């Protein structure tokens, strides 16, 4: 078979080849990894959790870059371009590098079937191994124990939070999900938990394998006021006078403290001076995470798509000050806890501009509007076939002093960002 010569060609092939988008398990990925025969040559950090993974990866990347390291970062999903998933030395990987990496994985897999995510994960590994890096950060796609990222051995693993999401794959209780998330921990290696109330299953698993578990609020933590914050380690050092990270939101201190704990845990193999930590937190940038766009009316973009993330978004919106009216541009996937998200945000919303999302998992606008009504949410509801159409309506209807909040899915935020690029 003639292999694609463009990145779009590869993505189209992988999308068409495997009908099941999520297929947990490591056997197939391990076999292809072994066939690639590309050993790890630098420290590797794996980041899992329900929410906060992307922010933690961005904070860690920014700090390590500020320390002068060449860093590779693999995250998912992307917002506008696939290249966002594979970053090398602070820049999205070029098409040519990804095309070559996809081809190398294709040759190595032989007759072994791989999902879109699995093929992409292995291609990112190929790209990183060819780039001469000093550190690699891998974000777990789903769960942890059986996620493709988990075939690579981390020097440190971070679990950002444990909440109810993807229950059809990870289990219907927080304890079950916690066990799956803890699957990225390794014996004798640092295991950082940013969740201050972790499930007992996560702690038990870490202890059973002999991981060096640090839990937020127990082994490390933070305290702050309106102007600055401090990081502490139990029985150890304290770093005060820290400026708040450039990423907005009250939850970012949980992520920033986990990054500082990671740097402390890896100081012997990946030393980071405090100046690099300060600079990295100041310069970090990540679209779609409580991102406030310039101009008026105020526009907030947030990929919040489960109740825990919606609760954080609600707190962040409450801290923004007064706006006469708030317009919600919302589109969600059908397999999410839509009612849970709506109930946490409905008191902040005066107008609902509902968008249908594409694909087999996408919830159509009429069904989403009915769920919002069933929740007893106030305000008027209008329906559109896409997020960009919904956003255009909100922009045209909102007064200059109002606020527009775009949330519900990566797909929702991505469509609005793409629309803004063409305006």
Coordinates of N, CA, C and O in Angstrom, one line a residue, residues 91-193:
X91 N 7.7 24.3 20.5 CA 7.0 24.6 19.2 C 6.3 23.3 18.8 O 6.8 22.2 19.0
X92 N 5.2 23.5 18.1 CA 4.5 22.4 17.5 C 5.3 21.7 16.5 O 6.0 22.4 15.7
X93 N 5.3 20.4 16.5 CA 6.1 19.6 15.5 C 5.7 19.9 14.1 O 4.5 20.0 13.8
X94 N 6.6 20.0 13.2 CA 6.3 20.3 11.8 C 5.7 19.1 11.1 O 5.9 17.9 11.6
X95 N 4.9 19.3 10.1 CA 4.3 18.2 9.3 C 5.3 17.1 8.9 O 5.0 15.9 9.0
X96 N 6.4 17.5 8.4 CA 7.4 16.6 7.9 C 7.8 15.6 8.9 O 8.0 14.4 8.7
X97 N 8.1 16.1 10.1 CA 8.5 15.2 11.2 C 7.4 14.2 11.6 O 7.7 13.0 11.8
X98 N 6.2 14.7 11.6 CA 5.1 13.8 12.0 C 4.8 12.7 10.9 O 4.6 11.6 11.2
X99 N 4.9 13.2 9.6 CA 4.7 12.2 8.5 C 5.8 11.1 8.6 O 5.5 9.9 8.4
X100 N 7.0 11.5 8.8 CA 8.1 10.5 8.9 C 7.8 9.5 10.1 O 8.0 8.3 10.0
X101 N 7.4 10.1 11.2 CA 7.1 9.3 12.4 C 6.0 8.3 12.2 O 6.0 7.2 12.6
X102 N 4.9 8.8 11.6 CA 3.8 7.9 11.3 C 4.2 6.8 10.4 O 3.8 5.6 10.6
X103 N 5.0 7.1 9.4 CA 5.5 6.0 8.5 C 6.4 5.0 9.3 O 6.3 3.8 9.0
X104 N 7.2 5.5 10.2 CA 8.1 4.5 10.9 C 7.2 3.6 11.8 O 7.5 2.4 11.9
X105 N 6.2 4.1 12.4 CA 5.3 3.3 13.2 C 4.6 2.3 12.3 O 4.4 1.1 12.6
X106 N 4.2 2.7 11.1 CA 3.5 1.9 10.2 C 4.4 0.7 9.8 O 3.9 -0.5 9.8
X107 N 5.6 0.9 9.5 CA 6.5 -0.2 9.2 C 6.8 -1.1 10.3 O 6.9 -2.3 10.2
X108 N 6.8 -0.6 11.5 CA 7.1 -1.4 12.7 C 5.9 -2.2 13.1 O 6.1 -3.3 13.7
X109 N 4.7 -1.8 12.9 CA 3.5 -2.5 13.4 C 3.2 -3.8 12.6 O 2.6 -4.7 13.2
X110 N 3.6 -3.9 11.4 CA 3.3 -5.1 10.6 C 1.8 -5.3 10.5 O 1.1 -4.4 10.0
X111 N 1.3 -6.4 11.0 CA -0.1 -6.7 11.0 C -0.8 -6.4 12.3 O -2.0 -6.7 12.4
X112 N -0.1 -5.7 13.2 CA -0.7 -5.4 14.5 C -1.6 -4.2 14.3 O -1.2 -3.1 13.9
X113 N -2.9 -4.3 14.7 CA -3.8 -3.2 14.5 C -3.6 -2.2 15.7 O -3.3 -2.5 16.8
X114 N -3.7 -0.9 15.3 CA -3.5 0.2 16.3 C -4.7 1.2 16.1 O -5.1 1.5 14.9
X115 N -5.1 1.8 17.2 CA -6.1 2.8 17.1 C -5.4 4.1 16.7 O -4.2 4.2 16.7
X116 N -6.2 5.1 16.3 CA -5.7 6.4 16.0 C -4.9 7.0 17.1 O -3.7 7.5 16.8
X117 N -5.3 6.9 18.3 CA -4.5 7.4 19.5 C -3.3 6.6 19.7 O -2.2 7.2 19.9
X118 N -3.3 5.3 19.6 CA -2.2 4.5 19.8 C -1.1 4.8 18.7 O 0.1 4.9 19.0
X119 N -1.5 4.9 17.5 CA -0.5 5.1 16.4 C 0.1 6.5 16.6 O 1.3 6.7 16.5
X120 N -0.7 7.5 17.0 CA -0.2 8.8 17.3 C 0.7 8.9 18.5 O 1.7 9.6 18.5
X121 N 0.4 8.1 19.5 CA 1.3 8.1 20.7 C 2.7 7.5 20.3 O 3.7 8.1 20.7
X122 N 2.7 6.4 19.6 CA 3.9 5.8 19.2 C 4.7 6.8 18.2 O 5.9 6.9 18.3
X123 N 4.0 7.5 17.4 CA 4.6 8.4 16.4 C 5.3 9.6 17.2 O 6.4 10.0 16.9
X124 N 4.6 10.0 18.3 CA 5.2 11.1 19.1 C 6.5 10.6 19.8 O 7.5 11.3 19.8
X125 N 6.5 9.3 20.2 CA 7.7 8.7 20.8 C 8.8 8.7 19.8 O 10.0 9.1 20.1
X126 N 8.5 8.3 18.5 CA 9.5 8.3 17.5 C 10.1 9.7 17.3 O 11.3 9.9 17.2
X127 N 9.2 10.7 17.2 CA 9.6 12.1 17.0 C 10.5 12.6 18.1 O 11.5 13.2 17.9
X128 N 10.1 12.2 19.4 CA 10.9 12.6 20.5 C 12.3 12.0 20.5 O 13.3 12.6 20.8
X129 N 12.3 10.7 20.2 CA 13.6 10.0 20.2 C 14.6 10.5 19.1 O 15.8 10.4 19.3
X130 N 14.1 11.1 18.1 CA 14.9 11.6 17.0 C 15.3 13.1 17.3 O 16.2 13.6 16.5
X131 N 14.8 13.7 18.3 CA 15.0 15.1 18.5 C 16.1 15.5 19.5 O 16.4 16.7 19.7
X132 N 16.7 14.5 20.1 CA 17.8 14.9 21.1 C 17.3 15.7 22.3 O 17.8 16.8 22.5
X133 N 16.3 15.2 23.0 CA 15.7 15.9 24.1 C 16.4 15.7 25.4 O 17.1 14.7 25.6
X134 N 16.1 16.6 26.3 CA 16.6 16.5 27.7 C 15.5 16.0 28.7 O 15.8 15.5 29.7
X135 N 14.2 16.1 28.3 CA 13.1 15.7 29.1 C 11.9 15.5 28.2 O 11.7 16.2 27.2
X136 N 11.0 14.5 28.6 CA 9.8 14.2 27.8 C 8.6 14.2 28.8 O 8.7 13.7 29.9
X137 N 7.5 14.8 28.4 CA 6.3 14.9 29.2 C 5.2 14.2 28.3 O 4.9 14.6 27.2
X138 N 4.6 13.2 28.9 CA 3.5 12.5 28.2 C 2.2 12.6 28.9 O 2.1 12.2 30.1
X139 N 1.2 13.1 28.3 CA -0.2 13.2 28.9 C -1.0 11.9 28.6 O -1.1 11.5 27.4
X140 N -1.5 11.3 29.6 CA -2.4 10.2 29.5 C -3.7 10.6 28.7 O -4.2 11.7 29.0
X141 N -4.1 9.7 27.8 CA -5.3 10.1 27.1 C -6.6 9.8 27.9 O -7.5 10.6 28.0
X142 N -6.7 8.5 28.4 CA -7.8 8.1 29.2 C -7.4 7.1 30.2 O -6.8 6.1 29.9
X143 N -7.8 7.4 31.5 CA -7.5 6.5 32.5 C -6.0 6.6 32.9 O -5.6 7.6 33.4
X144 N -5.3 5.5 32.7 CA -3.9 5.5 33.0 C -3.3 4.1 32.9 O -2.4 3.8 32.1
X145 N -3.8 3.1 33.6 CA -3.3 1.8 33.7 C -3.2 1.1 32.3 O -2.2 0.5 32.0
X146 N -4.3 1.3 31.5 CA -4.4 0.7 30.2 C -4.2 1.6 29.0 O -4.5 1.3 27.9
X147 N -3.8 2.9 29.3 CA -3.7 3.9 28.3 C -2.3 3.6 27.5 O -1.3 3.2 28.1
X148 N -2.3 3.9 26.2 CA -1.1 3.7 25.4 C 0.1 4.3 26.0 O 1.2 3.8 25.8
X149 N 0.0 5.5 26.6 CA 1.1 6.2 27.1 C 1.8 5.4 28.2 O 3.1 5.5 28.4
X150 N 1.1 4.5 28.8 CA 1.7 3.7 30.0 C 2.6 2.6 29.6 O 3.2 1.9 30.4
X151 N 2.9 2.5 28.3 CA 3.9 1.5 27.9 C 5.3 2.1 28.0 O 6.3 1.4 27.9
X152 N 5.4 3.4 28.3 CA 6.7 4.0 28.5 C 6.9 4.2 30.0 O 6.0 4.6 30.7
X153 N 8.2 4.0 30.4 CA 8.5 4.0 31.9 C 8.8 5.4 32.3 O 9.9 5.9 32.0
X154 N 8.0 5.9 33.2 CA 8.3 7.3 33.7 C 9.3 7.3 34.9 O 9.3 6.4 35.7
X155 N 10.0 8.4 35.0 CA 10.8 8.6 36.1 C 10.0 9.3 37.2 O 10.4 9.3 38.4
X156 N 8.9 9.9 36.9 CA 7.9 10.5 37.8 C 6.6 10.5 37.2 O 6.5 10.7 35.9
X157 N 5.5 10.2 37.9 CA 4.2 10.2 37.4 C 3.3 11.2 38.3 O 3.5 11.2 39.5
X158 N 2.5 11.9 37.6 CA 1.6 12.9 38.3 C 0.1 12.5 38.0 O -0.2 12.3 36.9
X159 N -0.7 12.4 39.1 CA -2.1 12.3 38.9 C -2.7 13.7 39.4 O -2.5 14.0 40.6
X160 N -3.3 14.4 38.5 CA -3.8 15.8 38.8 C -5.0 15.8 39.7 O -5.2 16.6 40.6
X161 N -6.0 14.9 39.3 CA -7.3 14.9 40.0 C -8.0 13.6 39.7 O -7.7 12.9 38.7
X162 N -8.9 13.2 40.5 CA -9.7 12.0 40.3 C -11.2 12.4 40.5 O -11.6 12.8 41.5
X163 N -11.9 12.3 39.4 CA -13.4 12.7 39.4 C -14.1 11.7 38.5 O -13.5 10.9 37.7
X164 N -15.4 11.9 38.4 CA -16.3 11.0 37.7 C -16.3 11.4 36.2 O -16.9 12.5 35.9
X165 N -15.7 10.6 35.3 CA -15.7 10.8 33.9 C -15.3 9.5 33.2 O -14.6 8.7 33.8
X166 N -15.8 9.3 32.0 CA -15.4 8.1 31.3 C -15.8 6.8 32.1 O -15.0 5.8 32.1
X167 N -16.9 6.8 32.8 CA -17.2 5.7 33.7 C -17.4 4.4 32.9 O -17.2 3.3 33.5
X168 N -17.8 4.5 31.7 CA -18.0 3.3 30.9 C -16.8 2.5 30.6 O -16.8 1.3 30.4
X169 N -15.6 3.2 30.8 CA -14.3 2.6 30.6 C -13.6 2.4 31.9 O -12.8 1.4 32.0
X170 N -13.8 3.3 32.9 CA -12.9 3.3 34.0 C -13.6 2.8 35.3 O -13.0 2.6 36.3
X171 N -14.9 2.6 35.2 CA -15.7 2.2 36.4 C -16.6 3.3 36.9 O -16.4 4.5 36.7
X172 N -17.6 2.8 37.7 CA -18.7 3.8 38.1 C -18.5 4.4 39.4 O -19.4 5.1 39.9
X173 N -17.3 4.2 40.1 CA -17.1 4.8 41.4 C -15.7 5.6 41.3 O -14.9 5.2 40.5
X174 N -15.6 6.5 42.2 CA -14.3 7.2 42.3 C -13.2 6.3 42.7 O -12.0 6.5 42.3
X175 N -13.4 5.3 43.5 CA -12.4 4.3 43.9 C -11.9 3.6 42.7 O -10.7 3.3 42.5
X176 N -12.8 3.1 41.9 CA -12.5 2.4 40.7 C -11.6 3.2 39.7 O -10.6 2.8 39.2
X177 N -12.1 4.5 39.6 CA -11.3 5.4 38.7 C -10.0 5.7 39.3 O -9.0 5.8 38.5
X178 N -9.9 5.9 40.6 CA -8.6 6.2 41.2 C -7.6 5.1 41.0 O -6.4 5.3 40.8
X179 N -8.1 3.8 41.0 CA -7.2 2.7 40.8 C -6.6 2.8 39.4 O -5.4 2.5 39.1
X180 N -7.5 3.1 38.4 CA -7.0 3.2 37.0 C -6.0 4.3 36.8 O -5.0 4.2 36.1
X181 N -6.3 5.4 37.5 CA -5.3 6.6 37.4 C -4.0 6.2 38.0 O -2.9 6.6 37.5
X182 N -4.0 5.5 39.1 CA -2.8 5.2 39.8 C -1.9 4.2 39.0 O -0.8 3.9 39.4
X183 N -2.5 3.6 38.0 CA -1.7 2.6 37.2 C -0.5 3.2 36.5 O 0.4 2.4 36.0
X184 N -0.3 4.5 36.5 CA 0.9 5.1 35.9 C 2.0 5.2 36.9 O 3.1 5.6 36.5
X185 N 1.7 5.0 38.2 CA 2.8 5.0 39.2 C 3.8 3.8 39.0 O 3.4 2.8 38.5
X186 N 5.0 4.0 39.4 CA 6.0 2.9 39.3 C 6.7 2.7 40.6 O 6.9 3.6 41.4
X187 N 7.1 1.5 40.8 CA 7.8 1.1 42.0 C 9.1 1.9 42.2 O 9.9 2.0 41.2
X188 N 9.3 2.4 43.4 CA 10.5 3.2 43.7 C 10.7 4.5 43.0 O 11.7 5.2 43.2
X189 N 9.7 5.0 42.3 CA 9.7 6.2 41.6 C 8.8 7.3 42.2 O 7.7 6.9 42.8
X190 N 9.1 8.5 42.1 CA 8.1 9.6 42.6 C 6.8 9.5 42.0 O 6.6 9.3 40.8
X191 N 5.7 9.6 42.8 CA 4.3 9.6 42.4 C 3.7 10.8 43.0 O 3.5 10.8 44.2
X192 N 3.3 11.8 42.2 CA 2.8 13.0 42.7 C 1.3 13.0 42.5 O 0.8 12.8 41.4
X193 N 0.5 13.3 43.6 CA -0.9 13.3 43.5 C -1.4 14.8 43.9 O -1.2 15.2 45.1

